[in-house]
XYZ file of C-alpha atoms in Angstrom:
365
model
C 80.580 57.794 37.156
C 84.089 58.317 38.431
C 86.414 55.382 39.185
C 86.544 56.323 42.836
C 82.749 56.293 43.196
C 82.614 52.928 41.418
C 85.107 51.413 43.910
C 83.159 52.904 46.832
C 79.925 51.339 45.550
C 81.517 47.929 45.027
C 83.327 47.828 48.407
C 80.498 49.457 50.291
C 77.963 47.099 48.711
C 80.014 44.061 49.698
C 80.446 45.381 53.237
C 76.715 46.046 53.705
C 75.845 42.688 52.152
C 78.115 40.928 54.608
C 76.744 42.796 57.598
C 73.161 42.201 56.450
C 73.799 38.505 55.977
C 75.341 38.219 59.458
C 72.288 39.873 61.046
C 69.869 37.751 59.048
C 71.562 34.472 59.973
C 71.728 35.437 63.662
C 68.123 36.522 63.748
C 66.885 33.476 61.861
C 68.810 31.118 64.174
C 67.241 32.744 67.258
C 63.758 32.554 65.788
C 64.276 28.852 64.983
C 65.040 28.097 68.614
C 62.131 30.167 69.883
C 59.627 28.689 67.433
C 60.733 25.116 67.993
C 61.614 24.553 64.335
C 64.870 23.384 62.857
C 67.475 25.779 61.342
C 66.979 23.919 58.078
C 63.273 24.892 57.900
C 64.112 28.468 58.766
C 66.690 28.446 55.936
C 64.096 26.979 53.612
C 61.420 29.561 54.491
C 62.285 32.797 56.353
C 65.859 33.175 55.050
C 65.142 31.864 51.559
C 62.087 34.031 51.031
C 63.807 37.091 52.453
C 66.895 36.792 50.294
C 64.705 36.339 47.201
C 63.164 39.801 47.672
C 65.261 41.324 44.807
C 64.053 38.646 42.376
C 60.425 39.250 43.512
C 60.690 43.003 42.942
C 62.421 42.659 39.542
C 60.047 40.001 38.195
C 56.811 41.717 39.332
C 58.058 45.070 38.022
C 59.030 43.557 34.701
C 55.640 41.838 34.379
C 53.715 45.027 35.138
C 55.867 46.944 32.633
C 55.192 44.367 29.892
C 58.632 42.710 29.907
C 57.836 39.002 30.354
C 61.274 37.863 29.174
C 62.933 39.671 32.069
C 60.363 38.349 34.557
C 60.788 34.715 33.472
C 64.509 34.949 32.729
C 65.184 36.385 36.163
C 63.591 33.377 37.820
C 65.248 30.775 35.587
C 68.671 32.448 35.674
C 68.562 32.877 39.464
C 67.747 29.206 39.985
C 70.704 28.104 37.845
C 72.950 30.648 39.621
C 71.802 29.623 43.087
C 72.726 25.969 42.657
C 75.847 26.126 40.537
C 77.483 29.335 41.777
C 76.332 29.724 45.384
C 76.632 26.079 46.393
C 79.910 25.996 44.471
C 81.379 28.915 46.374
C 79.972 27.824 49.758
C 81.223 24.272 49.188
C 84.741 25.536 48.475
C 84.697 27.555 51.711
C 83.810 24.403 53.639
C 82.357 21.012 52.641
C 78.570 21.198 53.148
C 76.765 18.442 55.006
C 73.305 17.796 53.486
C 70.415 16.978 55.756
C 68.596 13.732 54.772
C 65.311 15.575 54.900
C 66.569 17.876 52.154
C 67.352 14.925 49.842
C 64.136 13.062 50.605
C 61.688 15.949 50.542
C 62.853 19.435 49.514
C 65.055 18.527 46.551
C 62.270 16.400 45.000
C 59.858 19.324 45.578
C 62.357 21.651 43.807
C 62.619 19.166 40.918
C 58.824 18.836 40.757
C 58.343 22.604 40.728
C 60.983 22.954 38.009
C 59.266 20.330 35.863
C 55.847 21.938 36.491
C 57.120 25.336 35.338
C 58.684 23.788 32.230
C 55.417 21.980 31.433
C 53.351 25.129 31.958
C 55.675 27.041 29.611
C 55.522 24.368 26.886
C 52.643 26.145 25.089
C 54.566 29.393 24.990
C 52.760 31.090 27.928
C 52.449 30.776 31.696
C 48.868 31.992 32.191
C 46.871 33.174 35.135
C 45.519 29.721 35.995
C 49.160 28.440 36.035
C 50.086 31.370 38.247
C 47.269 30.639 40.653
C 48.352 27.020 40.941
C 51.962 28.002 41.568
C 50.965 30.599 44.197
C 48.783 28.114 46.009
C 51.754 25.742 45.999
C 53.985 28.113 47.943
C 51.288 28.703 50.627
C 50.740 24.988 51.044
C 54.466 24.223 51.123
C 55.273 26.917 53.718
C 52.503 25.903 56.083
C 53.296 22.197 55.745
C 57.046 22.800 56.366
C 56.507 24.734 59.588
C 53.865 22.277 60.905
C 56.059 19.268 60.116
C 59.160 20.772 61.713
C 57.337 21.686 64.948
C 55.805 18.176 65.106
C 59.154 16.455 64.498
C 60.992 18.650 67.032
C 58.370 17.920 69.750
C 58.608 14.181 69.013
C 62.374 14.265 69.215
C 62.306 15.979 72.606
C 59.714 13.535 73.889
C 61.776 10.524 72.726
C 64.911 11.955 74.303
C 63.196 12.876 77.535
C 64.023 16.542 77.086
C 61.970 19.258 78.639
C 60.696 22.044 76.390
C 63.180 24.933 76.171
C 62.931 27.386 79.012
C 61.510 30.827 78.209
C 64.179 33.440 77.465
C 65.389 35.390 80.497
C 64.008 38.655 79.170
C 60.633 37.218 78.195
C 59.380 35.508 75.045
C 57.921 38.616 73.427
C 61.126 40.530 73.881
C 63.240 37.703 72.474
C 60.945 37.293 69.471
C 61.035 41.033 68.804
C 64.841 40.988 68.955
C 64.983 38.093 66.516
C 62.563 39.785 64.112
C 64.502 43.018 64.409
C 67.724 41.280 63.419
C 66.008 39.633 60.452
C 64.537 42.984 59.357
C 67.906 44.767 59.642
C 69.539 41.908 57.768
C 67.054 42.039 54.901
C 67.387 45.851 54.654
C 71.170 45.486 54.535
C 70.999 42.800 51.878
C 68.650 44.882 49.682
C 70.775 48.024 49.997
C 74.046 46.197 49.612
C 72.849 44.321 46.494
C 71.682 47.593 44.930
C 75.048 49.320 45.538
C 76.992 46.345 44.263
C 74.947 45.962 41.082
C 75.143 49.710 40.340
C 78.920 49.689 40.856
C 79.403 46.519 38.763
C 77.275 47.842 35.895
C 79.178 51.151 35.896
C 82.524 49.333 35.941
C 81.486 47.090 33.058
C 80.422 50.033 30.969
C 83.640 51.885 31.797
C 85.563 48.806 30.474
C 83.489 48.847 27.278
C 81.388 45.729 27.965
C 78.146 45.670 26.028
C 74.723 46.005 27.680
C 73.825 42.475 26.479
C 76.753 40.959 28.363
C 76.028 43.110 31.425
C 72.417 41.932 31.515
C 73.426 38.265 31.150
C 76.015 38.360 33.865
C 76.163 41.261 36.296
C 72.430 42.078 36.620
C 71.355 38.410 36.629
C 73.817 37.555 39.386
C 73.129 40.830 41.231
C 69.609 39.873 42.292
C 71.075 36.710 43.835
C 73.789 38.531 45.824
C 71.742 38.316 49.084
C 71.688 34.510 48.720
C 75.456 34.505 48.027
C 76.281 36.556 51.139
C 73.842 34.699 53.366
C 75.002 31.190 52.358
C 78.714 32.047 52.710
C 78.222 33.698 56.113
C 76.063 30.804 57.271
C 78.786 28.363 56.138
C 81.488 30.262 57.981
C 79.341 30.359 61.128
C 78.751 26.590 60.964
C 75.003 27.057 60.130
C 75.308 24.809 57.050
C 71.631 23.806 57.178
C 70.822 27.454 56.643
C 73.371 27.732 53.852
C 71.947 24.821 51.800
C 68.328 25.403 52.859
C 68.621 28.997 51.679
C 69.507 27.867 48.159
C 66.938 25.075 47.849
C 64.236 27.169 49.526
C 64.994 30.181 47.296
C 64.628 28.030 44.200
C 61.250 26.643 45.392
C 60.113 30.201 46.263
C 61.286 31.580 42.922
C 59.271 29.005 41.010
C 56.130 28.870 43.074
C 55.835 32.430 44.525
C 57.697 34.761 42.215
C 56.783 33.035 38.933
C 53.222 32.530 40.150
C 52.676 36.104 41.281
C 54.395 37.549 38.166
C 52.155 35.575 35.843
C 49.089 36.729 37.785
C 49.977 40.447 37.667
C 51.176 40.457 34.049
C 48.331 41.269 31.585
C 47.700 38.064 29.648
C 50.223 36.094 31.680
C 53.888 35.583 30.893
C 54.825 34.822 27.326
C 57.796 32.445 26.998
C 60.535 33.249 24.533
C 61.565 30.325 22.277
C 65.196 30.586 23.405
C 64.189 30.235 27.090
C 62.000 27.259 26.303
C 64.696 25.577 24.181
C 67.753 26.175 26.408
C 67.330 27.883 29.798
C 64.360 25.995 31.166
C 65.925 22.588 30.321
C 69.185 23.734 31.930
C 67.273 24.828 35.068
C 65.579 21.417 35.306
C 68.857 19.565 34.656
C 70.571 21.528 37.435
C 67.784 20.734 39.877
C 67.845 17.015 38.944
C 71.637 16.944 39.276
C 71.386 17.979 42.948
C 69.681 14.704 43.914
C 72.487 12.244 43.034
C 75.233 14.634 44.147
C 73.593 15.212 47.557
C 72.655 11.548 47.888
C 76.094 9.955 47.314
C 77.671 11.300 50.418
C 75.009 13.449 52.068
C 77.426 16.291 51.393
C 78.854 18.663 48.820
C 82.641 18.052 48.746
C 85.090 20.603 47.426
C 85.585 18.709 44.190
C 81.826 18.709 43.550
C 81.674 22.409 44.433
C 84.426 23.097 41.891
C 82.457 21.198 39.226
C 79.385 23.311 40.033
C 81.377 26.530 39.545
C 82.950 25.200 36.322
C 79.543 24.348 34.879
C 78.209 27.810 35.763
C 81.213 29.439 34.060
C 80.572 27.312 30.967
C 76.830 28.192 30.920
C 77.601 31.899 31.242
C 80.282 31.681 28.543
C 77.780 30.031 26.205
C 75.168 32.770 26.804
C 77.739 35.467 26.113
C 79.095 33.808 22.965
C 75.553 33.236 21.705
C 74.501 36.800 22.357
C 77.527 38.047 20.396
C 77.158 35.380 17.688
C 80.853 34.693 18.186
C 82.763 32.529 15.688
C 83.956 30.144 18.452
C 80.395 29.217 19.509
C 80.155 25.998 17.395
C 83.477 24.698 18.671
C 82.625 25.621 22.281
C 79.216 23.930 22.008
C 80.801 20.791 20.536
C 83.301 20.498 23.364
C 80.613 20.945 25.984
C 78.156 18.485 24.419
C 80.646 15.794 23.396
C 83.153 15.878 26.240
C 82.408 17.985 29.329
C 78.754 17.154 29.967
C 79.194 13.362 29.306
C 82.180 13.274 31.644
C 80.272 15.019 34.405
C 77.274 12.731 33.901
C 79.605 9.699 33.997
C 81.229 10.884 37.253
C 77.820 11.403 38.903
C 76.657 7.988 37.664
C 79.681 6.241 39.079
C 79.185 7.948 42.439
C 75.560 6.895 42.573
C 76.434 3.245 41.716
C 79.113 3.202 44.449
C 76.673 4.684 46.941
C 74.087 1.938 46.380
C 76.726 -0.826 46.351
C 78.212 0.432 49.638
C 77.722 -1.998 52.513
C 75.003 -0.932 55.008
C 76.435 1.291 57.774
C 79.561 2.151 55.782
C 80.619 5.788 55.866
């Protein structure tokens, strides 16, 4: 592939991703108003599930083709990427305010789903019964989220003495169709843009002499999460920060319950779990999910410093995977620095923030 074509794919992919994300956020916001649910719930469901389409396609395809490592690794890697990279980038663009509902309900659900997946994988296989339980979980979670949001919104309007929103000037059906149309166009743009961007990035990496192992660990793994990247950044820039954070948390819940569940159901014999994923990647995924709770809790926000820490941790995790794949001589020293200095310092910082939060006088900002 020529250099010119690679550049066209990269720039064209980014442009289409951005346009698709803009359409998706606009359409989702309109549907939230029409359905009487909060933007946060739309971010947790419609937007999150839509932007996870590439992961769904990759994992189901890998399962059907007998590649369980790709199916499981795609889910685990995407969940780590979503929290550390996407929230890191979005938080650097603008500090993200975290809804209390997210801390009290959705993040614990994400942690619970992560622990459940780890426990199911402990015997070296996520079988069909496990897959059925996970799949039932996403159906129950989605229905419960929409019901709860509609109930809470109606109670809020009643308490405030607000009348129900007036029907759109052009009619409800027309407004709903317009919102669905924007969402559909947005999802199409995200899928097409992600494909172009990944193709261009892989071609560029090979042109530069990067090995297929490193490409798979970095470019392809991140490529399936490009819709989430674009959507969260655009939502942040538009001030729809509930959608930005809800997209990430909702995508992680969907990845674990729906994608992992369906993949294990369609894969003959279920998904076998590689020892390396069980020993490293699944614990990292659980640790990242657990880390969200104290960080979100301490200030109901993701400050720029915390966002920078997220990005730094993702860079370190990726560097470890690359060094391990290449069996590089510097891997022992890198591991020692991470285990003995970096991770303890991050844990200490989070711990201090949590202690300060609980010792803060009631009503203090």
